[in-house]
Coordinates of C-alpha atoms in Angstrom, one line a residue:
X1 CA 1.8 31.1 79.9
X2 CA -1.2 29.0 81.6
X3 CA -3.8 28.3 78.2
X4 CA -7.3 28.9 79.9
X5 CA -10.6 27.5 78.7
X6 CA -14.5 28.5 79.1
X7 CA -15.3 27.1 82.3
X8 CA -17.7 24.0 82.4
X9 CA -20.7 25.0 84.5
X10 CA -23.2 22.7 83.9
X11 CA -23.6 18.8 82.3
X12 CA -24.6 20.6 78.7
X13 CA -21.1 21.5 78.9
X14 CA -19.4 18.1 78.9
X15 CA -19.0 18.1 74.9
X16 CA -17.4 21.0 74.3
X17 CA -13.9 21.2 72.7
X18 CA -10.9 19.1 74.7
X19 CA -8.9 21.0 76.6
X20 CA -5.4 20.9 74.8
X21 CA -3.6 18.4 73.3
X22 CA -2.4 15.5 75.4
X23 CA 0.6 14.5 74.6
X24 CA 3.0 16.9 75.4
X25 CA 5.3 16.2 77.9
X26 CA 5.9 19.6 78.7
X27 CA 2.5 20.5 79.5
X28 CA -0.3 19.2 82.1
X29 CA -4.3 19.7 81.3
X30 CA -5.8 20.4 84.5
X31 CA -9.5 20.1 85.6
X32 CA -10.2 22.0 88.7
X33 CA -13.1 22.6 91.0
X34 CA -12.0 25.3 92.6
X35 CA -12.3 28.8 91.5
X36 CA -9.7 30.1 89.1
X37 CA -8.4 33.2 91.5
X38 CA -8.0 30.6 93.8
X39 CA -5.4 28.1 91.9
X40 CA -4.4 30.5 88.7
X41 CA -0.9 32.6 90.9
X42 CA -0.3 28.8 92.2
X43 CA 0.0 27.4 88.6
X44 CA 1.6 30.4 87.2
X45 CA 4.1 29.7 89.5
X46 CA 4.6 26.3 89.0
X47 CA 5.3 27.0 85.4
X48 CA 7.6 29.5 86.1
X49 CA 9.7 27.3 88.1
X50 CA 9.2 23.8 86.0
X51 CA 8.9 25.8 82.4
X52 CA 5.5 23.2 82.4
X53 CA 2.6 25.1 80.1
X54 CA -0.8 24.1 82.4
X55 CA -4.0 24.0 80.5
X56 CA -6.6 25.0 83.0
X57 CA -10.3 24.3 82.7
X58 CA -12.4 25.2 85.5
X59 CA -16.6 24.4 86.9
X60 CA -18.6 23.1 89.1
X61 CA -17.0 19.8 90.9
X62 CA -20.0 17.2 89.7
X63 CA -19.9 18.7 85.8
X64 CA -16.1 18.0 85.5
X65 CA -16.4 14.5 86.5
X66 CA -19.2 13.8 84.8
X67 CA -17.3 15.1 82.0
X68 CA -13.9 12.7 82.7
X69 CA -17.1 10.0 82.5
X70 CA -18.1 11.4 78.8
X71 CA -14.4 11.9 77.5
X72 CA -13.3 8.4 78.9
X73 CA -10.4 7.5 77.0
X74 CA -10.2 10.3 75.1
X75 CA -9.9 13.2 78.1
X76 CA -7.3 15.5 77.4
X77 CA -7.4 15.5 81.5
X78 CA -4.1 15.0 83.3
X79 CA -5.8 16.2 86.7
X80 CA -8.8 16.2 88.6
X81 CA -8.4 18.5 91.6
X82 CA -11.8 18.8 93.6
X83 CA -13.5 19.6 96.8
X84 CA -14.2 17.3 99.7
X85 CA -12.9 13.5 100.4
X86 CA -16.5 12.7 99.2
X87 CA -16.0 13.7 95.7
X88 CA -12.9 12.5 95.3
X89 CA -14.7 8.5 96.6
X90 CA -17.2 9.5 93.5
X91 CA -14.4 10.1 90.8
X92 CA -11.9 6.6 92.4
X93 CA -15.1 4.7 91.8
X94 CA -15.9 5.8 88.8
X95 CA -12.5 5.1 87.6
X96 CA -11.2 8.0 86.7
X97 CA -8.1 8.4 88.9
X98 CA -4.9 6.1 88.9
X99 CA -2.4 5.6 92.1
X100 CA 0.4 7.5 91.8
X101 CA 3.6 6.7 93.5
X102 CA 5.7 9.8 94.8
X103 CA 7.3 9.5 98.0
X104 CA 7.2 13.3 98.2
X105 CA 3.6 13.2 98.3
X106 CA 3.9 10.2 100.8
X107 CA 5.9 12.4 102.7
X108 CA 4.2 15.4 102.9
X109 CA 0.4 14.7 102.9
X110 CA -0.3 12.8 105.9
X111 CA -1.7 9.2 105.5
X112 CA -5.5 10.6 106.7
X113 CA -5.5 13.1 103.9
X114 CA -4.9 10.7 101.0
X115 CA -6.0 8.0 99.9
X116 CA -4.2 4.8 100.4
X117 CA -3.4 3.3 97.4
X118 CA -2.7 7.0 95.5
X119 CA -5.5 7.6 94.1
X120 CA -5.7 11.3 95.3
X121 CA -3.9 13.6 97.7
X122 CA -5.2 16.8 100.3
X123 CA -4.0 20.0 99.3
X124 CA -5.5 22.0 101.6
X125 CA -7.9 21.3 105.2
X126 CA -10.9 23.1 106.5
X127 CA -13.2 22.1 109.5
X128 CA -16.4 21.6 110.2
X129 CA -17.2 23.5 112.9
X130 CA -20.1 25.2 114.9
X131 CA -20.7 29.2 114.7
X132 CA -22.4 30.4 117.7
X133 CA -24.1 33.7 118.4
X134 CA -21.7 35.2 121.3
X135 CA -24.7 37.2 122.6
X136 CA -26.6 34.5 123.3
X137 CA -24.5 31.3 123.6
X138 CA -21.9 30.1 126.0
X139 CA -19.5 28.2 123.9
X140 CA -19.5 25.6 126.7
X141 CA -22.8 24.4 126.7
X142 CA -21.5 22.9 122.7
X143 CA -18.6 20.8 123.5
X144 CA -18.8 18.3 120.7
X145 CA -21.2 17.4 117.4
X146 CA -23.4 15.5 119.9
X147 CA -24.3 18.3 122.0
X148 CA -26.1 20.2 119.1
X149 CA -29.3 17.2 119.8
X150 CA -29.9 18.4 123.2
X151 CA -33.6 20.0 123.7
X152 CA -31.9 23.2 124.7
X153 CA -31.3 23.9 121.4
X154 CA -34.9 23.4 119.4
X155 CA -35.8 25.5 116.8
X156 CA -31.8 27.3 117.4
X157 CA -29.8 25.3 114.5
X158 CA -29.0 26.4 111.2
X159 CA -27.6 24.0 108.8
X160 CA -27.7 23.9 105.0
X161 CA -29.3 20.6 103.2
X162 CA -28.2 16.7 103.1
X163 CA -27.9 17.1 99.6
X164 CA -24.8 19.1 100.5
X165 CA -21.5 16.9 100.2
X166 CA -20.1 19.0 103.4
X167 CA -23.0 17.4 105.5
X168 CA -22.6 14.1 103.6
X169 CA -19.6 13.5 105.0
X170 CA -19.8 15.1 108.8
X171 CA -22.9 12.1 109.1
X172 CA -20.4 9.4 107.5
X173 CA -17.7 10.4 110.0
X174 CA -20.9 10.2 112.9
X175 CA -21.4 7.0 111.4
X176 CA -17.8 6.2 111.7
X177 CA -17.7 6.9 115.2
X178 CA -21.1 6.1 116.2
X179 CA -22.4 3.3 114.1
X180 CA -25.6 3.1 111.9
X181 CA -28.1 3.6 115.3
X182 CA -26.3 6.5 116.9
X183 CA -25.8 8.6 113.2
X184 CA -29.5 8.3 112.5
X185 CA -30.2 9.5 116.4
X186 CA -27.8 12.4 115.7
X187 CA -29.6 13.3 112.3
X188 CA -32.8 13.2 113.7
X189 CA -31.8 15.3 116.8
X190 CA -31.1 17.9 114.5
X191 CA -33.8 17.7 112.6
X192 CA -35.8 18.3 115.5
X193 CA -33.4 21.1 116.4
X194 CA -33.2 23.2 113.1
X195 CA -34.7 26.4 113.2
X196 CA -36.4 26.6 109.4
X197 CA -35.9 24.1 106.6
X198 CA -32.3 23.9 105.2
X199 CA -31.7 26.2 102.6
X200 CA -28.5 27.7 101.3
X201 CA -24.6 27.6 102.0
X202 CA -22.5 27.9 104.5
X203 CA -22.7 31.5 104.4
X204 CA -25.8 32.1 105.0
X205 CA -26.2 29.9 108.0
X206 CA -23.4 32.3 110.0
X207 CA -25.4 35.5 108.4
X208 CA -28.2 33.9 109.9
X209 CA -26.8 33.2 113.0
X210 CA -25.7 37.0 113.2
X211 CA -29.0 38.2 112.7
X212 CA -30.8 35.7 115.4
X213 CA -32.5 33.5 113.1
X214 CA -30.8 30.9 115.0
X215 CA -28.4 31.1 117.7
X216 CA -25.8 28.1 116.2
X217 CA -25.1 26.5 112.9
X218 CA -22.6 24.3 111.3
X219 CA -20.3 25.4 108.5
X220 CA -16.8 25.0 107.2
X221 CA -14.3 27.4 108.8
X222 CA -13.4 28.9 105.5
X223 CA -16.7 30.9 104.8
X224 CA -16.1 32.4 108.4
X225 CA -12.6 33.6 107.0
X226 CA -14.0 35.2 103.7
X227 CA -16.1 37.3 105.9
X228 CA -13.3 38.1 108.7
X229 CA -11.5 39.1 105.9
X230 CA -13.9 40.9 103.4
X231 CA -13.7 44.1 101.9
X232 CA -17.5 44.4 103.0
X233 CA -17.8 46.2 106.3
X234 CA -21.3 44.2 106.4
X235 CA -19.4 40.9 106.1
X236 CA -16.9 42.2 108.7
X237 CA -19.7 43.1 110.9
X238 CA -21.6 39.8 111.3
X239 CA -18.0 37.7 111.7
X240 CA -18.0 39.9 114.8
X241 CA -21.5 39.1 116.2
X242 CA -20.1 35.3 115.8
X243 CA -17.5 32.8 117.4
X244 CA -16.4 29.5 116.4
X245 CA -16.5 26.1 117.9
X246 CA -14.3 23.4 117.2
X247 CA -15.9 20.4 118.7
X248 CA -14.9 17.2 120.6
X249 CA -11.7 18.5 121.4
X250 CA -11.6 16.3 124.6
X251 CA -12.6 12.9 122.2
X252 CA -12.2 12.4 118.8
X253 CA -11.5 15.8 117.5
X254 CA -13.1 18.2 115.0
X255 CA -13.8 17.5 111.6
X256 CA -11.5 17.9 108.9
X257 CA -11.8 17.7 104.8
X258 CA -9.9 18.6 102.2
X259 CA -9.5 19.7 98.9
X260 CA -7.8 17.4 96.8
X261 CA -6.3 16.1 93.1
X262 CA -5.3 13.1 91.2
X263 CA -3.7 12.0 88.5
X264 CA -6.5 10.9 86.2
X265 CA -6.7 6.7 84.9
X266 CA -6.4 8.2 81.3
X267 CA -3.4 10.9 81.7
X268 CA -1.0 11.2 79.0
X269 CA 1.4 13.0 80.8
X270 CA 1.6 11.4 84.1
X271 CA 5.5 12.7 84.9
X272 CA 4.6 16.1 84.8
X273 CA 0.9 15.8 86.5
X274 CA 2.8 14.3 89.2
X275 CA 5.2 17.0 89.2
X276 CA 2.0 19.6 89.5
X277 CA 0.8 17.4 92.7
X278 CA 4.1 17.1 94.1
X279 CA 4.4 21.6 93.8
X280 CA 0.8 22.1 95.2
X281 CA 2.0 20.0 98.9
X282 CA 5.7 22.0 98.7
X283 CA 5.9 24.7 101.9
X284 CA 5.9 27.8 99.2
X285 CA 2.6 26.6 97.9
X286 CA 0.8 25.0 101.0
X287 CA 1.1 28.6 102.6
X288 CA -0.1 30.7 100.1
X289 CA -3.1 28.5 99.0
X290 CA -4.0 28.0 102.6
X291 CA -3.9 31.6 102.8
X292 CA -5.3 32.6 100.0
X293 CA -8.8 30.0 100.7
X294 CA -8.5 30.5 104.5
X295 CA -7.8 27.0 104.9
X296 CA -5.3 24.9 106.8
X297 CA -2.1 23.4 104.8
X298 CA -2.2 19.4 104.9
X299 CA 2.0 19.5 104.9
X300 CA 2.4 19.8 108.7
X301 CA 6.3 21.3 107.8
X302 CA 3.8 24.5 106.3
X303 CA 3.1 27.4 108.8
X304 CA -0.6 28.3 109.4
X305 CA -1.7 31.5 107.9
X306 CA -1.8 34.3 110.6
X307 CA -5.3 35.1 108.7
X308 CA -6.7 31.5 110.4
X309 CA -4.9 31.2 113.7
X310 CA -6.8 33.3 116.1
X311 CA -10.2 31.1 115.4
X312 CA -8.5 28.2 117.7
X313 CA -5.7 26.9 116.0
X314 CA -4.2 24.5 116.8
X315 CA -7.0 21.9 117.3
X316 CA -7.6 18.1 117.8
X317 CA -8.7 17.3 114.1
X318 CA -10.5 14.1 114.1
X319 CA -7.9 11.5 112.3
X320 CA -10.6 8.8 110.6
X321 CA -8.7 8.3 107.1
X322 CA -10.8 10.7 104.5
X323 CA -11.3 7.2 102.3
X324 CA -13.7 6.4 104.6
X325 CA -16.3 9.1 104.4
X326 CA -16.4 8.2 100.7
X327 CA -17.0 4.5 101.7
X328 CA -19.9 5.7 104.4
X329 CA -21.4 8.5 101.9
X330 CA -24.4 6.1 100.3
X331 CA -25.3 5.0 104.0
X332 CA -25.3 8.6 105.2
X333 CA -27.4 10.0 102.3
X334 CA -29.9 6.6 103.0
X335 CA -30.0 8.5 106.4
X336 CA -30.6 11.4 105.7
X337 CA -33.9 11.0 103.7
X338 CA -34.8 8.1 106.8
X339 CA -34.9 11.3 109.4
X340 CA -36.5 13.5 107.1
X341 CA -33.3 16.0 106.5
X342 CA -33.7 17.8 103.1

């Protein structure tokens, strides 16, 4: 039976109680970002099939590793398993996740979607893509990222704050593509572009694009499927007043992040965290999470969810290897605050 424990929700948190004991080699301690309806049938699973107890703490992505920092040697933390390529950078710099050598990870997460010496693995995909008001905007006119600069679009964009690690990383993948000059020209098109200050999450920029705040926004294709897919009729409602873009599907391609794990630099049970890593990427899994989340699996031998495939799927996804949006996140945060994006 998966041993749960309070969730970690803020940095006052770090000091609680470890996790489990960590030297068990038929358990793995597990740290995990994302939300424990999300992972918990997963892991029950996983025990089930490898008789593998999982200790399972849950919170917010920054607290837990800020908490790996605190523990140190002393972590009772197999695995770290966060959201976006630019938290996972964070915790390899820090020096809290080890490489791990598993050809079935090798195999099944493509080389993009992990980093390259081990260090952490996708687990599941989601895009950044552009939600458009299909009463007022003709999908055409917003071919690509670039497009959303042009002066036909002032005072129409919706977009949540640079402090956001989802916007972090769609600048370090402009910058990527673009260079230092063209990013900050792209940031401060939209800047001129938005249609109020940034404010809230991903949500709340297609809610607002449903009720005409703003006729396009950015967001990650995931909150679009929570409300396709709601219980709500009032969720269900504004996904119908909105459609999806996937951008530069005639260049570089849309997008793409990933959650992801690692085995962390002071695990004591390395066999079976890799084990956990190597289950999360198997077909079984990759379909039901990706399911679950209304995401994409990274293990192209997984089918698509038929939950996610009539938003445009399949899609060019932009290939720049995840590592580097991690690499480029201090530049694109430096300009960010340069073209007065807060």
């Amino acid at each position: 039976m998966i041993r749960r424990f309070i969730s970690i929700i803020a940095a006052s948190a770090l000091l609680a109680p470890a996790a489990a004991s960590a030297d068990n080699e038929g358990e793995v301690n597990l740290y995990s970002a994302r939300q424990e309806s999300l992972i918990l049938p997963l892991l029950e699973q996983f025990e089930e099939q490898t008789g593998i107890e999982v200790n399972l703490v849950t919170g917010s992505a920054d607290a837990l590793i800020e908490r790996l920092e605190v523990e140190g040697r002393n972590t009772p933390a197999d695995v770290l398993l966060t959201t976006d390529a630019g938290r996972l950078h964070r915790a390899t710099e820090a020096g809290l996740l080890q490489g791990v050598d598993s050809d079935v990870l090798d195999e099944r997460v493509p080389s993009h979607l992990r980093h390259p010496e081990g260090r952490w693995f996708g687990l599941s995909k989601r895009a950044r893509v552009i939600s458009y008001n299909r009463d007022a905007v003709d999908p055409s006119e917003l071919p690509t990222y670039e497009a959303l600069t042009d002066a036909k679009w002032e005072g129409e964009v919706c977009i949540r704050s640079s402090s956001n690690i989802y916007n972090q990383s769609l600048l370090a993948s402009m910058i990527a593509e673009h260079g230092e000059e063209g990013a900050t020209e792209w940031a401060e098109g939209v800047v001129n572009n938005m249609a109020r200050r940034p404010q809230g999450g991903d949500t709340d920029q297609i809610r607002a694009v449903a009720s005409g705040v703003c006729d396009v926004a950015v967001n990650n294709t995931y909150y679009y499927g929570r409300l396709v897919n709601s219980d709500d009729a009032e969720d269900r409602a504004v996904a119908e007043k909105v459609g999806l873009i996937f951008p530069n599907q005639d260049g570089r391609g849309t997008h793409v992040n990933v959650s992801g794990a690692g085995v962390t630099t002071h695990a004591s049970n390395v066999d079976t965290a890799t084990q956990l890593l190597e289950f999360l990427v198997s077909d079984e899994a990759q379909q039901w999470y990706a399911q679950v989340n209304y995401e994409y699996p990274v293990n192209p031998e997984a089918e698509v969810a038929e939950s996610v495939e009539g938003w445009g799927y399949p899609f060019e996804e932009d290939d720049l290897p995840l590592a580097r949006l991690g690499e480029l996140n201090a530049e694109a945060v430096r300009i960010f605050d340069r073209a007065g994006w807060r």
